[in-house]
Structures are given as structure tokens and as C-alpha cells.
XYZ file of C-alpha atoms in Angstrom:
567
model
C 65.196 173.851 85.774
C 61.580 173.331 86.850
C 60.961 177.089 87.020
C 62.425 177.643 83.545
C 60.280 174.840 82.119
C 57.197 176.315 83.786
C 57.812 179.801 82.375
C 58.496 178.463 78.886
C 55.391 176.286 79.064
C 53.188 179.226 80.008
C 54.529 181.287 77.114
C 53.850 178.490 74.625
C 50.397 177.895 76.094
C 49.394 181.555 75.726
C 50.660 181.457 72.145
C 48.761 178.249 71.386
C 45.515 179.548 72.893
C 45.570 182.639 70.673
C 46.565 180.786 67.515
C 44.346 179.142 64.980
C 43.104 175.621 65.479
C 46.423 174.237 64.205
C 48.194 173.313 61.000
C 45.976 171.986 58.262
C 47.710 168.629 58.198
C 47.516 167.965 61.927
C 46.680 164.417 62.919
C 43.300 164.131 64.648
C 44.361 161.858 67.476
C 42.737 162.520 70.907
C 45.122 163.079 73.778
C 42.880 162.542 76.821
C 44.017 164.425 79.871
C 41.586 162.843 82.278
C 40.791 159.327 83.406
C 37.023 159.543 82.939
C 36.772 156.991 80.153
C 36.948 153.207 80.205
C 39.727 151.865 82.437
C 43.084 150.993 80.917
C 46.617 150.244 81.970
C 48.272 152.532 84.510
C 52.000 153.258 84.257
C 54.242 155.250 86.575
C 57.400 157.000 85.347
C 59.598 157.619 88.349
C 63.292 158.172 89.093
C 62.971 158.105 92.890
C 64.604 154.677 93.057
C 67.438 155.559 90.697
C 67.849 155.034 86.959
C 68.356 152.124 84.612
C 71.190 151.527 82.157
C 72.999 154.240 80.242
C 71.715 154.796 76.710
C 74.433 154.434 74.052
C 72.618 155.575 70.931
C 70.895 154.491 67.721
C 72.889 153.931 64.550
C 73.242 152.232 61.186
C 75.811 150.268 59.171
C 77.446 151.326 55.934
C 78.998 148.210 54.491
C 78.658 144.512 54.800
C 78.950 145.138 52.016
C 79.141 148.002 49.595
C 75.675 149.203 50.618
C 76.570 152.891 50.145
C 78.284 152.318 46.805
C 76.016 154.478 44.608
C 75.598 157.303 47.117
C 78.966 158.886 46.337
C 77.978 159.288 42.670
C 74.876 161.412 43.363
C 75.054 164.966 42.014
C 74.596 167.915 44.323
C 72.409 169.084 45.963
C 70.810 165.627 46.212
C 73.802 163.903 47.780
C 73.962 166.456 50.577
C 70.215 166.216 51.093
C 70.437 162.453 51.570
C 73.260 162.897 54.071
C 71.211 165.499 55.962
C 68.272 163.101 56.272
C 70.632 160.518 57.771
C 72.937 162.519 60.037
C 71.860 166.128 60.553
C 70.656 166.629 64.145
C 66.980 167.471 64.563
C 66.255 167.031 60.867
C 65.684 163.391 59.934
C 67.025 160.125 61.331
C 69.618 162.169 63.274
C 71.695 159.060 63.896
C 73.974 158.851 66.926
C 76.238 156.085 65.562
C 77.813 155.279 62.189
C 79.316 151.823 61.830
C 81.398 151.169 58.711
C 82.994 148.163 57.101
C 86.764 148.017 57.194
C 87.217 147.054 53.564
C 88.977 143.732 53.079
C 88.766 143.212 49.284
C 86.150 140.433 49.597
C 82.488 140.059 48.692
C 80.458 140.889 51.801
C 76.792 140.848 50.597
C 76.257 143.473 47.871
C 79.815 143.908 46.722
C 83.443 144.266 47.704
C 85.002 147.186 49.552
C 88.701 147.890 48.997
C 91.254 147.374 51.739
C 93.670 150.109 52.761
C 96.371 147.422 52.461
C 95.932 145.201 49.415
C 99.301 143.644 50.241
C 101.835 143.848 53.045
C 103.828 146.924 51.963
C 100.832 148.779 50.564
C 99.039 151.523 52.515
C 96.438 153.822 50.983
C 93.913 155.615 53.164
C 91.919 157.146 50.334
C 90.438 154.026 48.765
C 86.721 153.486 48.843
C 84.083 155.828 50.216
C 83.774 154.992 53.926
C 86.362 157.653 54.838
C 84.328 160.216 52.942
C 81.086 159.047 54.536
C 82.484 159.255 58.069
C 83.712 162.790 57.392
C 80.327 163.818 56.023
C 78.625 162.374 59.097
C 81.054 164.216 61.403
C 80.524 167.427 59.444
C 76.833 167.281 60.297
C 77.121 165.868 63.797
C 80.546 166.328 65.417
C 79.433 164.073 68.282
C 78.519 161.081 66.143
C 80.090 157.807 67.345
C 82.238 155.994 64.759
C 82.721 152.222 64.648
C 84.782 149.959 62.401
C 84.332 146.231 61.747
C 85.998 143.885 59.241
C 83.976 141.409 57.191
C 86.767 140.122 54.937
C 90.537 140.571 55.086
C 93.196 140.904 52.364
C 94.682 137.545 51.455
C 98.240 138.270 52.589
C 97.137 138.169 56.230
C 96.161 134.511 55.884
C 99.500 133.300 54.509
C 97.729 130.788 52.292
C 94.835 130.071 54.671
C 91.328 131.522 54.611
C 91.747 132.585 58.229
C 92.686 135.975 59.756
C 94.178 134.531 62.953
C 97.246 132.838 61.466
C 99.438 135.649 62.773
C 97.652 137.507 65.560
C 100.169 140.329 65.705
C 99.920 140.929 61.966
C 96.124 141.098 61.929
C 96.089 143.374 64.973
C 98.632 145.590 63.221
C 96.435 145.709 60.110
C 93.381 146.837 62.096
C 95.400 149.329 64.126
C 96.789 150.940 60.977
C 93.215 151.538 59.786
C 92.405 153.359 63.045
C 95.637 155.364 62.966
C 95.134 156.177 59.280
C 91.629 157.450 59.969
C 93.100 159.985 62.364
C 96.260 160.923 60.470
C 94.694 161.312 57.043
C 91.093 162.276 57.796
C 91.129 163.577 61.382
C 88.607 160.888 62.341
C 88.583 159.401 65.826
C 87.321 155.817 65.808
C 85.401 155.095 69.010
C 84.742 151.327 68.739
C 86.414 148.486 66.867
C 85.031 145.025 66.215
C 86.631 141.603 65.664
C 85.215 139.724 62.634
C 81.645 140.117 61.495
C 79.487 137.051 62.231
C 82.465 134.726 62.199
C 84.665 133.052 64.813
C 86.553 135.130 67.319
C 89.933 134.274 68.782
C 90.339 135.129 72.479
C 94.075 135.637 72.176
C 93.614 137.907 69.158
C 91.263 140.177 71.133
C 93.909 140.480 73.858
C 96.675 141.161 71.323
C 94.514 143.798 69.623
C 93.885 145.571 72.934
C 97.617 145.622 73.740
C 98.532 146.945 70.314
C 95.910 149.682 70.545
C 97.289 150.685 73.927
C 100.861 150.637 72.624
C 99.802 153.088 69.915
C 98.178 155.404 72.466
C 94.670 154.372 71.402
C 93.381 153.684 74.905
C 90.132 155.480 74.099
C 89.190 152.992 71.342
C 86.803 150.456 72.840
C 86.461 146.835 71.738
C 83.090 145.297 70.900
C 82.784 141.518 70.549
C 81.839 139.483 68.828
C 79.233 140.832 66.375
C 77.635 137.404 66.118
C 75.590 135.571 68.778
C 75.498 136.170 72.538
C 77.408 132.937 72.982
C 80.120 131.796 73.272
C 81.542 135.293 73.823
C 79.526 135.911 77.019
C 80.666 132.698 78.696
C 84.237 133.314 77.549
C 84.203 136.747 79.195
C 82.840 135.321 82.448
C 85.556 132.673 82.694
C 88.543 134.669 81.449
C 89.452 137.643 83.678
C 91.853 139.105 81.120
C 89.263 138.916 78.345
C 86.775 140.526 80.731
C 89.112 143.496 81.079
C 89.643 144.093 77.370
C 86.076 143.745 76.016
C 83.954 146.847 76.583
C 80.716 145.881 74.809
C 79.052 142.597 73.925
C 77.426 142.995 70.525
C 74.920 140.499 69.125
C 73.224 140.410 65.730
C 69.473 140.016 65.224
C 68.807 139.049 68.843
C 65.030 139.161 68.516
C 64.943 141.665 71.438
C 66.262 138.966 73.802
C 69.552 138.387 75.528
C 70.946 135.447 77.523
C 71.703 135.062 81.211
C 75.482 134.957 80.884
C 75.533 138.189 78.863
C 73.639 139.975 81.642
C 75.908 138.450 84.306
C 78.972 140.035 82.706
C 77.507 143.461 83.566
C 78.937 144.680 80.266
C 77.132 147.021 77.930
C 74.874 144.956 75.664
C 74.188 146.126 72.118
C 72.180 144.899 69.193
C 75.138 145.716 66.980
C 73.310 144.712 63.794
C 69.541 144.546 63.434
C 66.617 145.436 61.148
C 67.767 144.209 57.693
C 64.172 144.501 56.451
C 62.668 146.167 53.372
C 62.070 149.821 54.212
C 58.316 149.714 53.674
C 55.900 150.319 56.553
C 56.552 146.701 57.529
C 60.225 147.494 57.971
C 59.342 150.689 59.820
C 57.122 148.699 62.186
C 59.939 146.219 62.777
C 62.345 149.041 63.558
C 59.910 150.871 65.820
C 59.169 147.755 67.848
C 62.767 146.660 68.381
C 64.055 150.147 69.225
C 61.940 149.967 72.374
C 61.896 146.272 73.106
C 65.616 145.617 72.640
C 66.011 147.437 75.935
C 62.820 146.273 77.660
C 63.343 142.577 76.892
C 67.097 142.381 76.483
C 68.769 145.322 78.291
C 70.353 146.428 74.992
C 71.323 150.079 75.157
C 72.130 150.525 71.467
C 70.485 149.274 68.278
C 72.259 149.532 64.922
C 70.406 149.005 61.649
C 71.761 147.193 58.632
C 71.859 149.156 56.529
C 72.235 152.917 56.515
C 70.966 153.644 53.012
C 69.970 151.250 50.250
C 72.402 152.688 47.720
C 73.186 149.631 45.603
C 71.546 148.096 42.575
C 68.141 146.756 43.662
C 68.701 143.381 41.981
C 71.525 142.631 44.417
C 70.710 140.805 47.682
C 68.510 142.553 50.254
C 67.286 145.305 47.967
C 65.879 148.359 49.761
C 66.880 147.143 53.210
C 68.221 150.547 54.237
C 66.673 153.238 56.409
C 66.110 155.121 53.150
C 66.691 154.501 49.441
C 69.184 156.193 47.096
C 69.883 153.865 44.171
C 69.698 156.207 41.159
C 72.619 158.639 41.022
C 72.066 159.032 37.259
C 68.619 160.571 37.898
C 69.165 162.123 41.334
C 66.036 160.401 42.614
C 65.905 159.165 46.217
C 63.224 158.212 48.740
C 62.957 159.231 52.378
C 61.358 156.046 53.647
C 59.352 155.650 56.848
C 62.192 154.063 58.919
C 63.867 157.500 58.839
C 60.958 159.015 60.755
C 60.599 156.041 63.085
C 64.257 156.579 64.000
C 63.574 160.251 64.677
C 61.089 159.388 67.421
C 64.060 158.247 69.520
C 67.133 159.941 68.073
C 65.877 163.524 67.997
C 64.881 163.465 71.666
C 67.729 161.526 73.300
C 71.508 161.474 73.229
C 74.156 158.904 74.187
C 74.804 159.454 77.867
C 71.138 159.740 78.800
C 69.721 157.017 81.043
C 66.730 154.751 80.764
C 64.296 154.852 83.637
C 63.797 151.649 85.572
C 60.056 152.091 85.069
C 59.757 150.862 81.469
C 57.863 147.901 80.076
C 55.012 146.464 78.038
C 51.527 147.884 77.680
C 48.633 145.780 78.949
C 47.017 145.346 75.528
C 50.190 145.132 73.476
C 53.008 147.488 72.651
C 55.666 148.969 74.884
C 57.019 152.145 76.402
C 60.450 153.401 77.420
C 61.482 156.621 79.100
C 64.884 158.300 79.209
C 66.327 161.298 80.996
C 69.449 163.411 80.798
C 69.468 163.779 84.588
C 69.015 167.549 84.203
C 65.228 167.628 84.234
C 64.509 166.521 80.667
C 62.340 163.495 79.978
C 61.544 161.628 76.753
C 58.901 158.890 76.545
C 58.566 156.663 73.466
C 55.451 154.494 73.104
C 54.899 151.958 70.306
C 51.937 149.736 69.479
C 53.280 147.852 66.473
C 51.116 144.880 65.550
C 52.545 141.448 64.808
C 51.434 141.568 61.188
C 53.066 144.925 60.534
C 56.322 144.590 62.495
C 57.887 141.296 61.408
C 61.601 141.753 60.793
C 63.373 139.602 58.230
C 64.898 137.666 61.125
C 64.527 136.031 63.610
C 61.111 134.378 63.791
C 58.610 136.559 65.666
C 56.221 134.673 67.991
C 52.628 135.817 67.713
C 51.325 138.581 69.973
C 48.239 140.742 69.986
C 47.869 144.517 70.083
C 44.473 146.178 70.509
C 42.882 149.554 71.147
C 43.599 150.767 74.663
C 43.855 153.674 77.042
C 47.192 154.172 78.755
C 47.253 156.239 81.942
C 50.654 157.696 82.861
C 51.772 159.349 86.074
C 55.022 161.289 86.436
C 56.688 161.012 89.828
C 60.014 161.854 91.417
C 61.870 164.709 89.775
C 59.451 164.581 86.817
C 56.400 165.544 88.886
C 57.108 169.239 88.286
C 57.222 169.005 84.470
C 54.573 171.445 83.177
C 54.329 170.369 79.542
C 55.242 167.580 77.119
C 55.734 168.040 73.389
C 54.019 165.330 71.340
C 55.213 163.709 68.091
C 53.143 161.069 66.331
C 53.459 158.393 63.636
C 50.732 156.127 62.274
C 51.754 153.373 59.856
C 49.187 151.926 57.500
C 47.300 152.779 54.338
C 48.090 156.127 52.690
C 44.747 157.584 53.788
C 45.525 157.055 57.472
C 49.318 157.239 57.416
C 51.163 159.975 59.286
C 54.921 160.192 59.716
C 56.513 162.148 62.543
C 53.831 164.790 62.923
C 53.837 167.229 65.828
C 50.579 167.414 67.780
C 49.332 169.750 70.472
C 51.323 169.623 73.682
C 50.089 167.877 76.789
C 49.652 170.406 79.599
C 50.362 169.009 83.038
C 49.961 172.165 85.132
C 46.524 171.259 86.507
C 46.454 167.500 86.050
C 48.567 166.336 88.970
C 51.251 165.080 86.553
C 48.821 162.589 85.022
C 47.823 162.116 81.416
C 46.029 159.499 79.346
C 46.616 158.448 75.743
C 44.221 156.611 73.487
C 46.338 154.106 71.564
C 45.541 152.098 68.449
C 47.573 149.583 66.446
C 50.739 150.577 64.592
C 51.317 153.907 66.280
C 54.330 155.685 67.721
C 54.213 158.514 70.228
C 57.110 160.531 71.556
C 56.373 162.779 74.502
C 59.245 164.997 75.549
C 60.314 168.121 77.363
C 62.648 168.932 74.456
C 61.399 171.543 72.013
C 64.108 171.030 69.375
C 62.371 168.338 67.296
C 61.898 169.038 63.616
C 60.675 167.210 60.553
C 63.219 168.387 58.028
C 62.399 168.519 54.348
C 63.685 169.492 50.928
C 61.872 169.997 47.627
C 61.084 166.661 45.965
C 64.071 165.124 44.162
C 63.954 164.480 40.409
C 61.666 161.694 39.222
C 62.933 158.132 38.993
C 64.546 157.067 35.716
C 66.085 153.783 34.543
C 69.785 153.539 33.931
C 70.513 155.281 30.609
C 70.370 153.079 27.532
C 73.566 154.659 26.246
C 76.369 155.150 28.738
C 79.946 156.321 28.159
C 82.916 156.083 30.521
C 86.532 156.503 29.362
C 88.106 156.755 32.852
C 89.953 159.871 31.754
C 90.479 161.347 35.226
C 93.861 162.670 36.306
C 93.121 162.941 40.030
C 89.984 160.947 40.899
C 88.290 161.872 44.166
C 87.246 158.233 44.638
C 89.250 155.177 43.648
C 86.287 153.540 41.875
C 84.706 154.697 38.649
C 81.119 156.000 38.945
C 78.304 153.427 38.991
C 80.575 150.374 38.825
C 79.816 147.982 41.671
C 82.606 145.469 42.253
C 81.371 141.996 43.189
C 84.621 140.024 43.195
C 87.990 141.716 43.100
C 88.679 145.447 43.305
C 88.660 147.709 40.256
C 90.408 151.082 40.517
C 91.320 153.979 38.275
C 94.762 153.484 36.759
C 96.935 155.866 34.748
C 99.643 154.279 32.627
C 102.242 157.030 32.344
C 104.117 155.063 29.665
C 101.145 155.056 27.274
C 100.427 158.429 25.663
C 97.526 156.981 23.663
C 93.945 156.027 24.266
C 94.860 153.419 26.919
C 96.583 155.882 29.220
C 93.515 155.937 31.504
C 91.902 152.623 32.387
C 89.971 150.790 35.083
C 92.179 148.027 36.428
C 91.546 145.056 38.707
C 94.277 145.353 41.324
C 94.185 142.241 43.522
C 96.839 139.598 42.993
C 95.511 137.002 45.449
C 92.211 135.795 46.823
C 91.123 137.592 50.021
C 90.183 135.946 53.296
C 86.561 135.620 52.318
C 83.372 136.311 54.218
C 81.020 135.108 51.465
C 81.361 132.768 48.500
C 83.529 134.921 46.246
C 83.436 133.993 42.586
C 86.507 132.431 40.989
C 86.715 135.281 38.448
C 86.711 138.998 39.149
C 83.428 140.788 38.456
C 82.204 144.373 38.411
C 78.667 145.266 37.383
C 77.070 148.442 36.097
C 73.597 149.551 35.093
C 70.450 147.639 34.251
C 70.849 143.915 34.867
C 68.607 143.180 31.852
C 71.154 144.848 29.566
C 72.526 142.219 27.184
C 75.460 144.118 25.724
C 77.839 146.260 27.771
C 81.406 147.350 27.171
C 83.507 149.313 29.619
C 84.130 152.244 27.329
C 80.840 152.451 25.475
C 77.821 150.611 26.800
C 74.563 150.223 24.881
C 71.436 148.465 26.036
């Protein structure tokens, strides 16, 4: 491996030395390959004493709820372009994990997502758009990890109570059918299943779920619990040997890069199974860049999952533009590739689940942090961030003050990395448009004559990735169409014989579930309609309204009818 790297490095170096000074847009950031300047922090990257925890990947959530609702209505080629920016390897965010809501008919933040079982004898594995989204993600990255988690549940499971644990066997059966249906109808293998998003867990239910999964031959599906706080699930696992056996991952939401003692004592995988949830400006990008590193450094978390995948819901709904990118105008085709996409790429394009963190990771002396990962085959990726407090505050939790200042960081590669001849360099600078750079490739660092040492000059709000991998790419498409408001005149007659999706375009259900319906007994103008299909209140996650609601278009519109709408 070392000899191949050396030969490839020499070829690239000869090419670089005979080329022009570099691309016109290159970032003018000095990469100092000597330690002759003012002293700074010294950091050793070494695998001689073994490796740290296994890396499980970076991902995002579709759902919780209805956050991808408008994406399915985008015309081509724009819909495929958006999906490429999210999932295509070595192109954009290149996500390793897709976590989706298991629709339960209830309001779960920005809308309702339909259940595959509205009532006990009903099964339909083509409702909603999460099936489609998972298939599109798999089409681009066959190795992407798929997760499912319920927020709400259909009302029949509660038998009159707003509680999913009335009949443990029945609820476990309901979840298992979703996993089996994913495989039978869509050829999708679900890798992880959750319990109940940010709500109470039932220890006996988790055990029943594991047994039912095993009985159905789904031994490979792992259980993550409890998608809430570190406690009381961590203590419960420590004191219940059977629960310890059936829970594979402890997942916490918005942990602030910290874990708790009991979670570490379980020796389970620890994930930030929902994080970010911040407007996708440079502030949100700074939040994401900081926690991607520090979730592991401070809290031993080996996966971070952003809520949400893409802000594809009407912006007036809660948490507008809190996705990694924005796609909220299917009528115009306009979308925005926001900076969190490129912050993600600094990690996702140069690592894979199954790599390992080095033990030698940590904080920089004058603020910021660094992590390093390896595939154990000679490849090394180093990610360095210097996000300032002001420009990296996530929406939650509270972020204690810290300081980041200009500094020199001196790195030494030891152990199996001491023979690495060259590191590719990718750079991001967040800030004003005049000084902002997103995921730009710089000149390589040559280590042939430096004794495996190099020095970086670091300023505030920067990201560096240094890697042996040469596959990184900043993908791009021609600019999408310009932004336009929802049309003042809009017509929808629901005249579709075989709809690809169960919902009509641009309608966003807020309470209840509205689906295409064809009345075969009516040959007239009411043969095709949009019908609200629920006959009982779901087991709610949020405060569902007492009446069913679906919204469409500009919220300032005063007059709207389902068939002909005029603003």
C-alpha cells in the first residue's frame, strides 16, 4: 500500500509542478510545511496503540414530520439533481445513513405522514413518499444504511388510549409488517429500527419487538433506543441483562456533544440519532461542522444524524429551512444547495461506515477540534474545524461560551501513517460572501521530505479535510430555475387513474390523511376526488387539531378551493 501511494504521489507531483499556478478560484490559504514560524499546538496522529471506536456514518432524517413532502412533486431533471446532492457518492453530501419516519397518520412537526395500516385489516405499502425516497437513495448508494422510527401510530393500536403499548404484541406486529413490507414490495432492507421518537419507551415492548423480528427471520435488523435522552435508557440497559442483549445502539437527541457515564459504561454504540435542526445558513453549517467532530471527541458518538434531510415543506410551517438543503418550490423547480451540504462532504466523502477513529483525536489549543479516521488499509482522513461560538450555535441545546483564535497547528504522522507521501486538501471558509469558500480543493501537502510533519495556519470558521483518498469531488449542475411564488391561479381536479403517489401534488396534510379516491359508481365530475381517509384519531405525537386539515400554496391566499384556487 505504501509503495502504491508513493508512486501515485510522485506522478501527481510531477503533474502539479508542470501545470499552471492552479485554478482561478483557488483559495489562497497558506499550508505551511515547516515549523519555522511562531509556536503553536503540536498534535500526533498515531495508530501504534490501537484504534478508537468504529465509525458508523453520517446521515439525515426524512420525516418527523412530512419534511420531504414537496420534493416528490419536483419536475425532472431538478428532482434527480436534488437527490444527487444528498445521496450520490463523491458528489455532494454523500450521506451514509437515511432515517425515515414510519408514518402513523398523526401530526409530527410539519405535517402528517400516512400509515401503511390505517386500521387493523388494512395494509398498503405504497402510501406516502418514504418508500420512494429510500429507493432513490439506494439507487445512488447501494450501501446506504436505512433506519425507520415511528413518531405517531394509527389509532387502532391504542384501543381507545393515546398510548402505543396497550398491546405490545400488536404494536410489535405493526412495526414488523413495515419492515417486511419494505422488503417484499420495494426490495429494501431496513438496517435499524427505533422505538418511539422522543417519547416513553417500554422495556417489555423492546424485548417483544426483538423476539418478533427474530421470529420473522429479521435477525439482521438492529434496535436503537430510545431516540430521546441518554437516560433512563442507559441505566435500564445496565440493570436489565435481557434488555442489554436486545438493544444494539443507544441513540440520543440533541446531546450537545456530551454523553453520560452510564451510557459509556454499557459499551454500546452511542449515536446522536437526531441533531442539527438549525436554519441552513452559515450559522447552521457552523453548528453542523462543529458537532460532526465534537460529538465523537466529547461524547464518543460514532454517528450523527441531522434533522432534517431537505427543507421541502412550506416555509411558513415550523422550523423553516432547517434541512441540509432547501427544495420548497416544485412549481418553479428552484432549489438551493446550502452550505451544510458541503460541510457534510468534508466527512462523508472521505470516510465510510466501518472505518475507525484514531485514539489520538481532540481539541486544538486555541479552539476548534480535530478527528482522524482510517480504513485500516493505509488510508487516513483528518477533519479539522475551527468554528467560532458566534457562528456555530445550534438551535438546541444551550452552547456555553468558548473562544477560537488564529493559530498554527503542527501535526506529526506516526505508526502506519508515517509512510504516507501525500495528503489531498479540501477547504471551507464560512463567513461573508467575499471571503466564503465551500469545499474547495487546494494543493496537496507533500510529506516525502518533511519527516511526516506538516503545519496548518488556522483561522476562525474554517474546515480542513486532509486525506489519502483522491476520489473527492464537488459535484454541480447548471443553476436551477429562478424562485417564483406559488401561482396565483392553480387548478387540480384529481383526475388520475393510477397515481404514483397517494397524495395530490402540493397538498400538505396537517391533521388527517388525504388520498386520491376514485368512485367507480359515479361516472360524472365527482368520479375523482381527494378524500380524507382516517376514521379515528391517531396515537398522537403532537397536538393534532380536532378537525382535519390540508394546506396548499401561499399562506397569505385568502380564497382557495380544492378544484380551482385563486389568490
